[in-house]
Each structure stands twice: as C-alpha cells, then as structure tokens.
Tab-separated table of C-alpha atoms in Angstrom:
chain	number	residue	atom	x	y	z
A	30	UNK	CA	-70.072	-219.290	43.358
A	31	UNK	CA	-69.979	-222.705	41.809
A	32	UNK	CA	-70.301	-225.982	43.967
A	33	UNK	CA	-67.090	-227.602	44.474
A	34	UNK	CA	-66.071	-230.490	42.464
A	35	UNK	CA	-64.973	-233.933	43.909
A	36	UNK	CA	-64.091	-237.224	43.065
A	37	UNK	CA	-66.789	-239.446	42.303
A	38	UNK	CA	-68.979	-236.890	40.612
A	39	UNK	CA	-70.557	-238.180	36.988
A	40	UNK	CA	-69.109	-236.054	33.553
A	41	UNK	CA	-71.567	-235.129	31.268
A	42	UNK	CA	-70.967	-232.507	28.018
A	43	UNK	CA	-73.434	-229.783	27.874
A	44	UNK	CA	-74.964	-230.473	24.752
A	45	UNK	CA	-75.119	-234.323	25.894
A	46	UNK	CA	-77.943	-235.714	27.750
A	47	UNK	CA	-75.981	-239.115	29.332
A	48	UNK	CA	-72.698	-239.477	31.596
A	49	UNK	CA	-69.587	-240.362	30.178
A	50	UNK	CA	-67.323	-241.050	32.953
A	51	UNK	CA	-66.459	-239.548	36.436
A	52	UNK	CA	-64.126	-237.704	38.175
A	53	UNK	CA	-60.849	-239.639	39.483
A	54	UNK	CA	-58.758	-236.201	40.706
A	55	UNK	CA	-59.616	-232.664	41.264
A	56	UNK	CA	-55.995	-230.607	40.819
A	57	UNK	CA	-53.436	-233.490	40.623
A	58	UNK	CA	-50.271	-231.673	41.722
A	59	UNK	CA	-51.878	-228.229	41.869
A	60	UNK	CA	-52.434	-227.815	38.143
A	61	UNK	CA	-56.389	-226.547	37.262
A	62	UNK	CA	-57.057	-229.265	35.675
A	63	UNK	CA	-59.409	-232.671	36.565
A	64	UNK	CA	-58.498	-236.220	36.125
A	65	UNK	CA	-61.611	-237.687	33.953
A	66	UNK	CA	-62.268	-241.692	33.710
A	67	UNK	CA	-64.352	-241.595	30.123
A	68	UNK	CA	-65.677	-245.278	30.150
A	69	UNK	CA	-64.127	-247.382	27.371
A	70	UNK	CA	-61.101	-245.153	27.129
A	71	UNK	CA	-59.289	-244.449	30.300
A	72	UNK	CA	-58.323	-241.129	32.126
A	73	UNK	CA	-57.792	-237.760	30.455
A	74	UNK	CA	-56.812	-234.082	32.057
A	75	UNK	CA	-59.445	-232.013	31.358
A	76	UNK	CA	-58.328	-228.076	31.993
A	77	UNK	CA	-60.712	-226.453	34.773
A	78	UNK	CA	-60.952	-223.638	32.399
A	79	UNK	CA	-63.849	-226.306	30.581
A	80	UNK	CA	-66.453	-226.616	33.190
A	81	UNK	CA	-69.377	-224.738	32.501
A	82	UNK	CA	-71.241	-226.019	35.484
A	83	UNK	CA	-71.347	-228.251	38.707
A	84	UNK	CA	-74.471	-229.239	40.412
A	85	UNK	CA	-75.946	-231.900	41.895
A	86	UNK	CA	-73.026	-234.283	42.063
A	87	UNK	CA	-72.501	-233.596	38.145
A	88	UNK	CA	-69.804	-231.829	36.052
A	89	UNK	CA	-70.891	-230.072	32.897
A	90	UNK	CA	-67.935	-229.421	30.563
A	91	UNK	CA	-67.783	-227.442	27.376
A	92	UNK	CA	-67.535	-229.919	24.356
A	93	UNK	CA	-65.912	-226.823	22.123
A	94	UNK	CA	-62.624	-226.163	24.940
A	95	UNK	CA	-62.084	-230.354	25.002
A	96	UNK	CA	-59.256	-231.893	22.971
A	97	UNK	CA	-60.536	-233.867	20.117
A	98	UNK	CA	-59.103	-237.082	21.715
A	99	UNK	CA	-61.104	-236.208	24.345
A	100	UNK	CA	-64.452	-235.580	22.194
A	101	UNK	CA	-63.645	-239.241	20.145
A	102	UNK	CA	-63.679	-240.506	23.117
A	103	UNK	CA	-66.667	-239.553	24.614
A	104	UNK	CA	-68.785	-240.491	21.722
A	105	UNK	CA	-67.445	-243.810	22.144
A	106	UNK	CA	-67.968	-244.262	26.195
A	107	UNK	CA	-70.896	-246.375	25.739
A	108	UNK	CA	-70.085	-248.599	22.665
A	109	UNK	CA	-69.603	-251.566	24.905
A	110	UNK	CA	-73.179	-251.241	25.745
A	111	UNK	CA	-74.248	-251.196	22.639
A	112	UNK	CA	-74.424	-254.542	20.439
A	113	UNK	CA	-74.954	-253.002	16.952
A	114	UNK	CA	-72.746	-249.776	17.566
C-alpha cells in the first residue's frame, strides 16, 4: 500500500534528481487526479494514474504518462535560478 499523498508534498520525475514543484490539491472535486504547482509555470492536473511512488513527503511521477506541457514545463521550473539558462 502506498503512503498517502497530501498537500505540501515536493514533485519530483523519476528519472529527475531535483523537485519541481509541490502539491496544491489531492482529488479536486473527486476526480484522480492532483493539482501540481511546477515553479515558473503555475498549476497543472496531473492524472493519479502517473505516480509511480510516494515516500517520505515526496511524489514520484512517471515523466512518459505526463502531458508534454507538463514535461516543458518541468524542464523549465528552475530557469529563474539560473542566470545563464
């Protein structure tokens, strides 16, 4: 059985060693889905049906079952902290 998800845990993709945003929503209006904050873009659904783990205050999602709005955005979440990106 998988550790429940809640707001406030950190998003990471499995094949990515740094967090890309947080959890805002777990099942907004009953739909399996979560409400993602990806820094430097804003919120996205992600479909539960993407997790591939949860653990220590950390969802793991499956880069391949994300949207590829989703994906852009999550190789940009940390362009702001970058000077020369």
């Amino acid at each position: 059985m998988r550790e429940a998800i809640e707001i406030g845990y950190q998003a990471f993709v499995s094949d990515g060693d740094e967090e890309f945003g947080a959890v805002r929503a777990v099942s907004p209006n009953g739909r399996p889905e979560l409400v993602i904050y990806v820094e430097n873009a804003g919120d996205f659904f992600v479909p539960l049906a993407a997790v591939e783990a949860v653990h220590s205050q950390k969802v793991i999602l499956s880069c391949a079952k994300l949207e590829r709005r989703l994906r852009a955005a999550i190789g940009h979440a940390h362009d702001a902290e970058e000077p020369n990106a």
